Short mmCIF file of C-alpha atoms in Angstrom, two decimals:
data_model
loop_
_atom_site.label_atom_id
_atom_site.label_comp_id
_atom_site.label_asym_id
_atom_site.label_seq_id
_atom_site.Cartn_x
_atom_site.Cartn_y
_atom_site.Cartn_z
CA MET P 1 -17.91 9.19 -37.66
CA SER P 2 -18.81 11.48 -34.59
CA SER P 3 -22.34 12.76 -34.27
CA GLY P 4 -21.04 16.08 -32.82
CA THR P 5 -22.05 15.35 -29.43
CA LEU P 6 -20.52 13.07 -26.57
CA THR P 7 -21.67 9.47 -26.50
CA ARG P 8 -22.59 7.00 -23.71
CA LYS P 9 -19.47 4.65 -23.32
CA LEU P 10 -18.52 4.56 -19.89
CA GLY P 11 -19.73 1.81 -17.30
CA PHE P 12 -20.28 1.39 -13.52
CA TRP P 13 -16.67 0.63 -12.82
CA SER P 14 -15.39 3.69 -14.63
CA ALA P 15 -17.82 5.96 -12.67
CA LEU P 16 -16.91 4.19 -9.35
CA ALA P 17 -13.17 4.84 -10.17
CA ILE P 18 -13.58 8.51 -10.94
CA ALA P 19 -15.45 9.29 -7.85
CA VAL P 20 -13.25 7.33 -5.61
CA GLY P 21 -9.98 8.34 -7.43
CA THR P 22 -11.13 12.17 -7.30
CA THR P 23 -11.66 11.93 -3.51
CA ILE P 24 -8.85 10.21 -2.44
CA GLY P 25 -5.84 12.49 -2.70
CA SER P 26 -2.87 13.95 -1.06
CA GLY P 27 -4.74 15.41 1.68
CA ILE P 28 -5.05 12.09 3.37
CA PHE P 29 -1.50 12.01 4.05
CA VAL P 30 -1.57 15.04 6.50
CA SER P 31 -5.38 14.95 7.45
CA SER P 32 -4.91 12.21 10.11
CA GLY P 33 -2.95 14.41 12.10
CA ASP P 34 -5.20 17.31 11.79
CA VAL P 35 -8.19 15.36 12.66
CA ALA P 36 -6.37 13.82 15.90
CA ARG P 37 -5.53 17.22 16.80
CA ALA P 38 -9.09 18.77 16.67
CA ALA P 39 -10.66 15.68 18.15
CA GLY P 40 -8.27 15.30 21.23
CA THR P 41 -8.84 11.55 21.70
CA PRO P 42 -8.35 8.47 19.72
CA SER P 43 -12.19 7.33 19.86
CA ILE P 44 -13.36 10.92 19.00
CA SER P 45 -10.82 11.11 16.24
CA ILE P 46 -12.15 7.78 14.92
CA MET P 47 -15.61 8.69 15.36
CA ALA P 48 -15.02 11.87 13.48
CA TRP P 49 -14.02 9.99 10.33
CA ILE P 50 -17.13 8.03 10.72
CA VAL P 51 -19.38 11.07 10.88
CA GLY P 52 -17.48 12.96 8.19
CA GLY P 53 -18.45 10.15 5.86
CA LEU P 54 -21.98 9.89 6.78
CA ILE P 55 -22.41 13.57 6.19
CA ALA P 56 -21.36 13.18 2.63
CA ILE P 57 -24.24 10.58 2.41
CA PRO P 58 -27.22 12.99 1.96
CA GLN P 59 -25.23 15.16 -0.65
CA VAL P 60 -24.37 12.32 -2.87
CA MET P 61 -28.10 11.19 -2.65
CA VAL P 62 -29.37 14.64 -3.77
CA LEU P 63 -26.79 14.63 -6.52
CA ALA P 64 -27.87 11.16 -7.53
CA GLU P 65 -31.53 12.30 -7.94
CA LEU P 66 -30.58 15.47 -9.96
CA SER P 67 -28.04 13.58 -12.27
CA THR P 68 -30.76 11.02 -13.07
CA ALA P 69 -33.27 13.60 -13.71
CA TYR P 70 -31.10 15.33 -16.16
CA PRO P 71 -28.42 12.75 -16.96
CA GLN P 72 -26.28 15.40 -18.88
CA ASN P 73 -22.77 16.48 -18.79
CA GLY P 74 -22.17 19.67 -16.83
CA SER P 75 -23.36 18.90 -13.17
CA GLY P 76 -23.95 21.80 -10.94
CA TYR P 77 -24.25 23.98 -14.14
CA VAL P 78 -26.94 22.17 -15.67
CA TYR P 79 -28.83 21.83 -12.07
CA LEU P 80 -28.51 25.37 -11.33
CA ASN P 81 -29.83 26.07 -14.93
CA LYS P 82 -32.66 24.00 -14.89
CA ALA P 83 -33.86 25.49 -11.44
CA GLY P 84 -34.00 29.09 -13.22
CA TRP P 85 -30.78 30.49 -11.86
CA ARG P 86 -28.91 30.79 -15.09
CA PRO P 87 -26.59 33.69 -14.33
CA LEU P 88 -25.47 31.74 -11.09
CA ALA P 89 -25.10 28.65 -13.43
CA PHE P 90 -22.96 30.83 -15.70
CA LEU P 91 -20.84 32.06 -12.70
CA TYR P 92 -20.44 28.41 -11.49
CA GLY P 93 -18.69 27.41 -14.67
CA TRP P 94 -16.90 30.97 -15.01
CA ALA P 95 -15.22 30.53 -11.58
CA THR P 96 -14.46 26.73 -12.04
CA PHE P 97 -12.53 27.47 -15.30
CA TRP P 98 -10.61 30.39 -14.46
CA ALA P 99 -9.83 30.00 -10.68
CA LEU P 100 -10.21 26.28 -9.80
CA ASP P 101 -10.07 23.33 -11.98
CA PRO P 102 -6.90 24.33 -14.44
CA PRO P 103 -5.01 25.77 -10.96
CA SER P 104 -6.01 22.42 -9.28
CA ILE P 105 -4.20 20.35 -12.33
CA SER P 106 -1.15 22.41 -12.08
CA ILE P 107 -0.94 22.30 -8.21
CA MET P 108 -1.38 18.09 -8.42
CA ALA P 109 1.37 18.06 -10.99
CA LEU P 110 3.78 19.95 -8.94
CA ALA P 111 2.88 17.92 -6.00
CA ILE P 112 3.79 14.64 -7.93
CA VAL P 113 7.10 16.43 -8.96
CA SER P 114 8.12 17.43 -5.61
CA TYR P 115 7.71 13.80 -4.47
CA LEU P 116 9.60 12.49 -7.42
CA ALA P 117 12.40 14.99 -6.35
CA THR P 118 12.88 12.91 -3.03
CA PHE P 119 14.43 10.15 -5.56
CA PHE P 120 15.76 12.66 -8.37
CA PRO P 121 16.88 15.99 -6.81
CA PHE P 122 17.50 17.13 -10.45
CA PHE P 123 13.71 18.04 -10.83
CA SER P 124 13.53 21.18 -8.88
CA GLY P 125 13.15 24.66 -10.21
CA ILE P 126 12.70 24.63 -14.12
CA PRO P 127 13.26 21.11 -14.84
CA GLY P 128 10.80 20.19 -12.17
CA LYS P 129 8.25 22.66 -13.70
CA LEU P 130 8.86 20.91 -17.31
CA LEU P 131 8.49 17.56 -15.69
CA GLY P 132 5.08 18.76 -14.42
CA ILE P 133 3.99 20.05 -17.67
CA ALA P 134 4.97 16.40 -19.29
CA ILE P 135 3.09 14.34 -16.67
CA ILE P 136 0.13 16.52 -17.45
CA LEU P 137 0.51 16.26 -21.30
CA ILE P 138 1.12 12.38 -20.79
CA ILE P 139 -2.17 11.95 -18.70
CA THR P 140 -4.25 14.50 -21.22
CA SER P 141 -3.17 12.42 -24.34
CA ILE P 142 -4.93 9.42 -22.84
CA HIS P 143 -8.29 11.10 -22.25
CA TYR P 144 -7.93 13.13 -25.46
CA ARG P 145 -7.82 10.22 -27.44
CA SER P 146 -10.60 7.94 -26.13
CA VAL P 147 -13.07 8.23 -23.13
CA LYS P 148 -13.24 4.59 -23.02
CA GLU P 149 -9.58 4.12 -22.57
CA GLY P 150 -9.45 7.02 -20.14
CA GLY P 151 -12.12 5.31 -18.18
CA LEU P 152 -10.08 2.00 -18.11
CA PHE P 153 -7.01 3.89 -17.27
CA GLN P 154 -8.73 5.45 -14.39
CA VAL P 155 -10.03 2.13 -13.21
CA ILE P 156 -6.55 0.81 -13.15
CA ILE P 157 -4.97 3.67 -11.59
CA THR P 158 -7.66 3.99 -8.77
CA ALA P 159 -7.09 0.17 -8.05
CA VAL P 160 -3.33 0.58 -7.80
CA LYS P 161 -3.63 3.70 -5.62
CA ILE P 162 -5.68 1.84 -2.84
CA VAL P 163 -3.25 -1.13 -2.72
CA PRO P 164 -0.60 0.86 -0.63
CA PHE P 165 -3.34 1.93 1.81
CA LEU P 166 -4.70 -1.72 1.99
CA ILE P 167 -0.96 -2.86 2.83
CA VAL P 168 -0.59 -0.02 5.76
CA ILE P 169 -4.21 -1.11 7.10
CA VAL P 170 -3.32 -5.24 7.06
CA LEU P 171 0.02 -4.46 8.61
CA GLY P 172 -1.13 -1.84 11.15
CA PHE P 173 -3.59 -4.05 12.65
CA MET P 174 -0.78 -6.66 12.98
CA TYR P 175 1.59 -4.48 14.61
CA MET P 176 -0.61 -1.95 16.34
CA ASN P 177 -0.19 -1.28 20.09
CA PRO P 178 -3.91 -1.38 21.47
CA ASP P 179 -2.95 0.86 24.38
CA ASN P 180 -2.49 3.74 21.81
CA LEU P 181 -6.23 3.59 21.42
CA SER P 182 -6.85 4.36 24.90
CA TYR P 183 -5.05 7.48 25.28
CA THR P 184 -6.66 10.15 27.37
CA PRO P 185 -5.59 13.84 27.88
CA ALA P 186 -2.92 14.34 30.37
CA SER P 187 -4.81 17.51 31.37
CA VAL P 188 -8.55 18.44 31.58
CA SER P 189 -7.62 21.71 29.89
CA GLU P 190 -6.83 19.87 26.75
CA LYS P 191 -9.99 20.26 24.61
CA THR P 192 -11.71 17.43 22.89
CA SER P 193 -14.38 18.22 19.98
CA LEU P 194 -16.26 15.72 17.78
CA MET P 195 -17.36 19.18 15.57
CA GLY P 196 -13.53 19.85 15.23
CA GLY P 197 -12.46 16.50 14.15
CA VAL P 198 -15.39 16.09 11.56
CA SER P 199 -14.75 19.75 10.26
CA ALA P 200 -11.01 18.33 9.78
CA THR P 201 -12.07 15.58 7.72
CA THR P 202 -14.39 17.39 5.29
CA TRP P 203 -12.00 18.11 2.58
CA ALA P 204 -11.07 14.60 2.40
CA TYR P 205 -14.63 13.33 1.48
CA THR P 206 -14.88 16.05 -1.42
CA GLY P 207 -14.60 14.57 -4.87
CA MET P 208 -17.49 12.18 -5.39
CA ALA P 209 -19.70 14.56 -7.41
CA ALA P 210 -16.85 14.41 -10.26
CA ILE P 211 -18.89 11.91 -12.12
CA CYS P 212 -21.80 14.22 -12.45
CA PHE P 213 -19.92 16.25 -14.78
CA MET P 214 -19.85 13.33 -17.20
CA ALA P 215 -23.27 12.19 -16.67
CA GLY P 216 -24.07 12.33 -20.24
CA GLU P 217 -21.06 9.63 -21.08
CA PHE P 218 -22.27 6.89 -18.92
CA ARG P 219 -24.52 4.03 -20.07
CA ASN P 220 -27.55 3.15 -18.12
CA PRO P 221 -27.07 6.60 -15.96
CA GLY P 222 -30.22 5.73 -13.87
CA LYS P 223 -28.36 2.78 -12.29
CA THR P 224 -24.73 3.53 -12.71
CA LEU P 225 -24.71 7.25 -11.22
CA PRO P 226 -26.50 6.34 -7.96
CA ARG P 227 -24.83 3.13 -7.39
CA ALA P 228 -21.26 4.80 -8.13
CA LEU P 229 -22.24 7.92 -5.77
CA ILE P 230 -23.28 6.10 -2.95
CA GLY P 231 -20.92 3.26 -3.47
CA SER P 232 -17.89 5.68 -3.42
CA VAL P 233 -18.90 7.17 -0.08
CA PHE P 234 -18.80 3.94 1.59
CA ILE P 235 -15.69 2.77 0.22
CA VAL P 236 -13.88 5.89 1.03
CA LEU P 237 -15.39 6.05 4.29
CA GLY P 238 -14.38 2.52 5.14
CA LEU P 239 -10.98 2.81 3.74
CA TYR P 240 -10.48 6.31 5.90
CA THR P 241 -11.82 4.79 9.09
CA LEU P 242 -9.82 1.77 9.07
CA LEU P 243 -6.59 4.10 8.02
CA ALA P 244 -7.30 6.29 11.03
CA VAL P 245 -7.62 3.09 13.62
CA CYS P 246 -4.20 1.94 12.19
CA VAL P 247 -2.36 5.32 12.29
CA ILE P 248 -3.48 5.80 16.00
CA GLY P 249 -2.65 2.19 16.94
CA LEU P 250 0.55 2.40 15.48
CA MET P 251 1.76 5.77 16.87
CA PRO P 252 1.45 7.29 20.08
CA PHE P 253 -1.26 9.84 20.03
CA ASP P 254 0.39 12.66 21.65
CA LYS P 255 2.76 12.05 18.63
CA LEU P 256 0.20 12.09 16.30
CA VAL P 257 -1.59 15.48 17.37
CA ASN P 258 1.74 16.98 16.45
CA SER P 259 2.41 15.45 13.41
CA ASN P 260 2.15 16.89 9.92
CA ALA P 261 2.96 13.69 8.09
CA ALA P 262 0.82 11.37 9.96
CA VAL P 263 0.78 8.14 7.40
CA SER P 264 4.55 8.56 6.74
CA GLU P 265 5.29 8.56 10.57
CA ALA P 266 2.97 5.91 11.25
CA VAL P 267 4.43 3.43 8.76
CA LYS P 268 7.87 3.89 10.65
CA TYR P 269 6.36 1.76 13.30
CA ILE P 270 5.62 -1.17 10.94
CA PRO P 271 8.51 -3.73 11.14
CA GLY P 272 9.96 -4.06 7.73
CA LEU P 273 8.67 -0.65 6.49
CA SER P 274 10.20 1.20 9.05
CA ASP P 275 13.61 1.83 7.17
CA ILE P 276 11.81 2.64 3.77
CA ALA P 277 9.01 4.60 5.44
CA SER P 278 9.54 7.66 3.57
CA SER P 279 10.11 6.03 0.38
CA PHE P 280 7.01 4.21 0.55
CA VAL P 281 5.01 6.92 1.49
CA ALA P 282 6.28 8.94 -1.30
CA ILE P 283 5.44 6.38 -4.00
CA THR P 284 2.04 5.99 -2.61
CA ALA P 285 1.65 9.78 -2.95
CA ILE P 286 2.86 9.85 -6.21
CA ILE P 287 0.40 7.09 -7.33
CA VAL P 288 -2.55 8.68 -5.35
CA ILE P 289 -2.01 12.03 -6.73
CA LEU P 290 -1.59 10.78 -10.09
CA GLY P 291 -5.00 9.02 -10.03
CA SER P 292 -6.62 12.35 -8.84
CA LEU P 293 -4.92 14.37 -11.65
CA SER P 294 -6.09 11.74 -14.51
CA SER P 295 -9.55 11.97 -13.10
CA CYS P 296 -9.67 15.97 -13.08
CA ILE P 297 -8.30 16.11 -16.66
CA MET P 298 -10.93 13.54 -17.80
CA PHE P 299 -14.02 15.19 -16.08
CA GLN P 300 -13.27 18.89 -15.84
CA PRO P 301 -13.37 19.74 -19.59
CA ARG P 302 -17.15 18.54 -19.67
CA LEU P 303 -18.44 21.52 -17.66
CA GLU P 304 -17.03 24.23 -20.39
CA TYR P 305 -18.36 21.81 -22.97
CA ALA P 306 -21.71 21.86 -21.67
CA MET P 307 -21.98 25.57 -21.19
CA ALA P 308 -20.62 26.23 -24.78
CA LYS P 309 -23.39 23.71 -26.06
CA ASP P 310 -25.87 26.30 -24.07
CA GLY P 311 -24.12 29.29 -25.79
CA LEU P 312 -22.72 30.46 -22.26
CA PHE P 313 -19.30 29.82 -23.14
CA PHE P 314 -16.64 30.19 -26.01
CA GLN P 315 -18.11 28.19 -28.96
CA ARG P 316 -15.19 26.17 -29.82
CA PHE P 317 -15.37 24.54 -26.18
CA ALA P 318 -18.47 22.75 -27.87
CA LYS P 319 -16.47 20.87 -30.38
CA VAL P 320 -16.40 17.03 -30.26
CA HIS P 321 -13.15 15.35 -32.17
CA PRO P 322 -14.70 13.52 -35.27
CA LYS P 323 -12.63 10.53 -34.46
CA TYR P 324 -12.24 10.17 -30.78
CA GLU P 325 -15.45 11.57 -29.77
CA THR P 326 -14.08 13.57 -26.76
CA PRO P 327 -14.66 17.38 -26.29
CA SER P 328 -11.18 17.97 -27.61
CA PHE P 329 -10.94 21.77 -27.65
CA SER P 330 -11.95 21.91 -24.07
CA ILE P 331 -9.51 19.43 -23.00
CA ILE P 332 -6.65 21.33 -24.88
CA ALA P 333 -7.74 24.68 -23.63
CA GLN P 334 -7.72 23.40 -20.09
CA VAL P 335 -4.64 21.61 -19.92
CA THR P 336 -2.76 24.55 -21.79
CA TYR P 337 -3.90 27.06 -19.12
CA ALA P 338 -2.75 24.48 -16.50
CA CYS P 339 0.44 24.17 -18.09
CA ILE P 340 0.98 28.04 -18.15
CA LEU P 341 -0.13 28.12 -14.27
CA VAL P 342 2.79 25.58 -13.57
CA PHE P 343 5.20 28.54 -13.81
CA PHE P 344 3.18 30.58 -11.11
CA SER P 345 3.95 30.38 -7.31
CA ASN P 346 1.49 30.51 -4.51
CA LEU P 347 -1.48 28.72 -6.49
CA THR P 348 -2.63 26.92 -3.39
CA ALA P 349 -3.47 29.92 -1.44
CA LEU P 350 -5.35 31.21 -4.52
CA LEU P 351 -7.14 28.03 -5.03
CA GLY P 352 -8.40 28.42 -1.19
CA TYR P 353 -9.67 32.12 -1.86
CA PHE P 354 -11.85 31.30 -4.90
CA THR P 355 -13.38 27.91 -3.39
CA LEU P 356 -15.83 30.01 -1.13
CA ILE P 357 -17.90 31.00 -3.90
CA GLN P 358 -17.79 27.66 -5.37
CA LEU P 359 -18.98 26.21 -2.04
CA VAL P 360 -21.59 28.61 -1.85
CA ILE P 361 -22.99 27.71 -5.18
CA ASN P 362 -22.75 23.88 -4.32
CA ILE P 363 -25.23 24.65 -1.48
CA MET P 364 -27.71 26.13 -4.34
CA ASP P 365 -27.31 22.83 -6.15
CA PHE P 366 -28.70 21.30 -3.31
CA VAL P 367 -31.34 24.00 -2.74
CA ALA P 368 -32.13 23.52 -6.77
CA VAL P 369 -33.94 20.46 -5.98
CA TYR P 370 -36.88 22.22 -4.37
CA LYS P 371 -37.04 24.03 -7.90
CA CYS P 372 -36.42 21.23 -10.14
CA ARG P 373 -39.05 19.04 -8.39
CA LYS P 374 -41.55 21.45 -9.72
CA ARG P 375 -40.72 21.25 -13.45
CA LYS P 376 -42.68 19.10 -15.95
CA ASP P 377 -39.61 17.46 -17.11
CA TYR P 378 -38.46 16.09 -13.85
CA ASN P 379 -38.36 12.45 -13.91
CA PRO P 380 -35.50 11.11 -11.94
CA ILE P 381 -34.91 7.26 -12.09
CA TYR P 382 -33.48 7.58 -8.68
CA ARG P 383 -35.37 9.32 -5.78
CA MET P 384 -33.76 10.06 -2.52
CA PRO P 385 -35.61 8.70 0.52
CA MET P 386 -37.39 11.57 2.57
CA TRP P 387 -36.24 13.80 0.25
CA ARG P 388 -36.88 17.03 2.26
CA LEU P 389 -34.77 15.94 5.26
CA THR P 390 -31.86 14.32 3.11
CA THR P 391 -31.88 17.75 1.20
CA ILE P 392 -31.59 19.76 4.64
CA LEU P 393 -28.92 17.65 5.59
CA ALA P 394 -26.94 17.98 2.38
CA ILE P 395 -27.45 21.72 2.69
CA LEU P 396 -26.23 21.71 6.35
CA GLY P 397 -23.38 19.85 5.67
CA ALA P 398 -22.37 21.89 2.68
CA SER P 399 -22.92 24.98 4.84
CA TRP P 400 -20.53 23.93 7.56
CA LEU P 401 -17.64 23.41 5.11
CA ALA P 402 -18.37 26.92 3.36
CA TRP P 403 -18.41 28.38 7.04
CA GLY P 404 -15.00 26.89 7.82
CA THR P 405 -13.55 28.13 4.54
CA PHE P 406 -15.15 31.63 5.19
CA THR P 407 -13.42 31.74 8.72
CA TRP P 408 -10.07 30.65 7.23
CA ALA P 409 -9.87 33.86 5.17
CA PRO P 410 -12.85 35.89 4.95
CA ILE P 411 -11.88 38.98 3.38
CA GLN P 412 -9.69 37.04 0.33
CA GLY P 413 -12.92 34.68 -0.02
CA MET P 414 -15.02 38.07 -0.39
CA VAL P 415 -12.66 39.47 -2.76
CA ALA P 416 -12.54 36.35 -5.05
CA ALA P 417 -16.24 36.25 -5.00
CA PHE P 418 -16.54 39.82 -6.08
CA ILE P 419 -13.75 39.16 -8.88
CA VAL P 420 -15.74 36.38 -10.17
CA ILE P 421 -19.16 38.58 -10.30
CA ALA P 422 -17.65 41.66 -11.76
CA THR P 423 -15.89 39.86 -14.50
CA GLY P 424 -18.36 37.13 -14.91
CA LEU P 425 -21.96 38.77 -15.30
CA PRO P 426 -20.75 41.20 -18.05
CA VAL P 427 -19.82 38.43 -20.05
CA TYR P 428 -22.73 36.29 -19.19
CA TYR P 429 -24.95 39.00 -20.42
CA TYR P 430 -23.12 39.45 -23.72
CA TRP P 431 -23.37 35.80 -24.40
CA GLU P 432 -27.03 35.75 -23.12
CA LYS P 433 -28.01 38.50 -25.36
CA LYS P 434 -26.22 36.80 -28.16
CA HIS P 435 -27.43 33.35 -27.88
CA GLY P 436 -30.40 33.74 -25.67
CA VAL P 437 -33.17 33.42 -28.31
CA SER P 438 -31.99 29.61 -28.78
CA ASN P 439 -32.58 28.78 -24.99
CA LYS P 440 -35.98 29.83 -24.53
CA LYS P 441 -37.28 26.40 -25.30
CA ASP P 442 -35.98 24.99 -22.05
CA GLU P 443 -37.49 27.92 -20.21
CA GLN P 444 -40.85 27.06 -22.16
CA VAL P 445 -40.72 23.24 -20.97
CA SER P 446 -39.87 24.27 -17.48
CA GLY P 447 -43.22 24.41 -16.14
CA ILE P 448 -41.91 25.98 -12.91
CA GLU P 449 -45.04 26.87 -10.74
CA GLY P 450 -45.47 30.24 -8.70
#
C-alpha cells in the first residue's frame, strides 16, 4: 500500500537518462545550420558548441547543490519557496502548467506524427492529431503505472536515441572531407561571431534540470543528482561537438550555412546512406523526440504535485496512486490538457512567448542560492566549487538566453508575463489565505538572516 507520498525508487542511470533524454531533442537537427550561420567559419562553429556546453556547467552545479540541500520534488518551485519568494515560486508553477509543459507535450507528439507522415501520408489532419493523442496516452500509461518501469523505459529509449547519432559520427569521420574544415569566408564583409554561435547552441543544451523535478524519487540523491547533472552536460557536449565536426566535415560550409536541415543533408554525403538519408533522419527524429516526450510526461507532473502538497495548487494534484505510487491525478490532468491542445494550431509561437517569464524565474533559481545558504536547514551534500563565481556564471549564462528570447519577441513576451501575473497572483492569494496557516512551520525554521 502507498504511504500517500512518492518514494525513492529511481537510481543513477534513470537520472542520467532523464537528463540526457530531455536535453537531446528535435532542435539538434536544424541547430547545426543555425550555429554555422551565426559563427561564420568551421572553427568558430565547433568552438561555439564547446563553449555552449561549458556555459551549462555552472548552471547544473548550482542546481546540484540546491537539489542535494532540498532533495524534494518540484525543482525551481522548491528553491524559490525556500528562498522566501513564495509568490514567485507559485508563478513559476502556474506558468509552467498552463503555458509550457502540456503545450510542449502536444508539440512533441505532433512533431512525431509529422515525421511518421513521411512514411504514412494518411496521418495528416484529424487522423494525425488522433495518432498524436494515442502516442501521448501510450507513453503516459507506462509512467502512470510505475515510476520504476518508467525509469527503465527512459534508460532504454535514451540509449536507443543516441545510437543513430553515433552512426553518423563514426561514418562521418570515415568519409569527411578535411578541406571542408578549413573553409574561410569569401568576403571580409561576411561576419564571424563566437557569441552569435554560442547563442544559437543555447537551447540545444537546455533540459538537464529535468531530474530536479523528481529529486524526491531518486535513491541516494546526494550522489545521484550531482553525478547525473554534471555527467549529462559532458555527454551532451561531447555528442554535439563530435556531430558538429562531422556535419561540417561532410558537407561544404557554404551549403551548411544555408541549410535548415543540416543533419539530414550531411547524411547524404555518406556512402551507403545517401539514398536513404531522409528516411534515416526521419526515423532518428521519431526516436529522439519520443525519448524527450517520455521524459516530459514523466517529470513534469511532479511540479504540480509538490505545489499541491504545499496547498498552492488544486489539492487533487497531490494524490498518490495507492498501488502504483505515482502522482496519478497530476499525470492524468497534464496529459488530458495536452491532448486537448493537440487540436490547436500555432502552439510553437505561444510556447515561445511564455518562455520569457520562465527564463527570468530560472535566473531567480540561481539567485536563490544566496538566500538559501543563510537558512539553518541548508545542508547540501554537494557543494559547488567557488560558489560565488559559479553562481555568477550561471546567472550570466541564463541571462544571455533570456535576453535572446526577449529580443526575439519583446512585446509578446511582456504580454505573456503580464497574463501570468494577472491570472496567477489572485489565485495565489486565495490559496495562501486558505492553506497558509499550515505553511508557517517552514517559515519558522528558515532562519533567514537580515
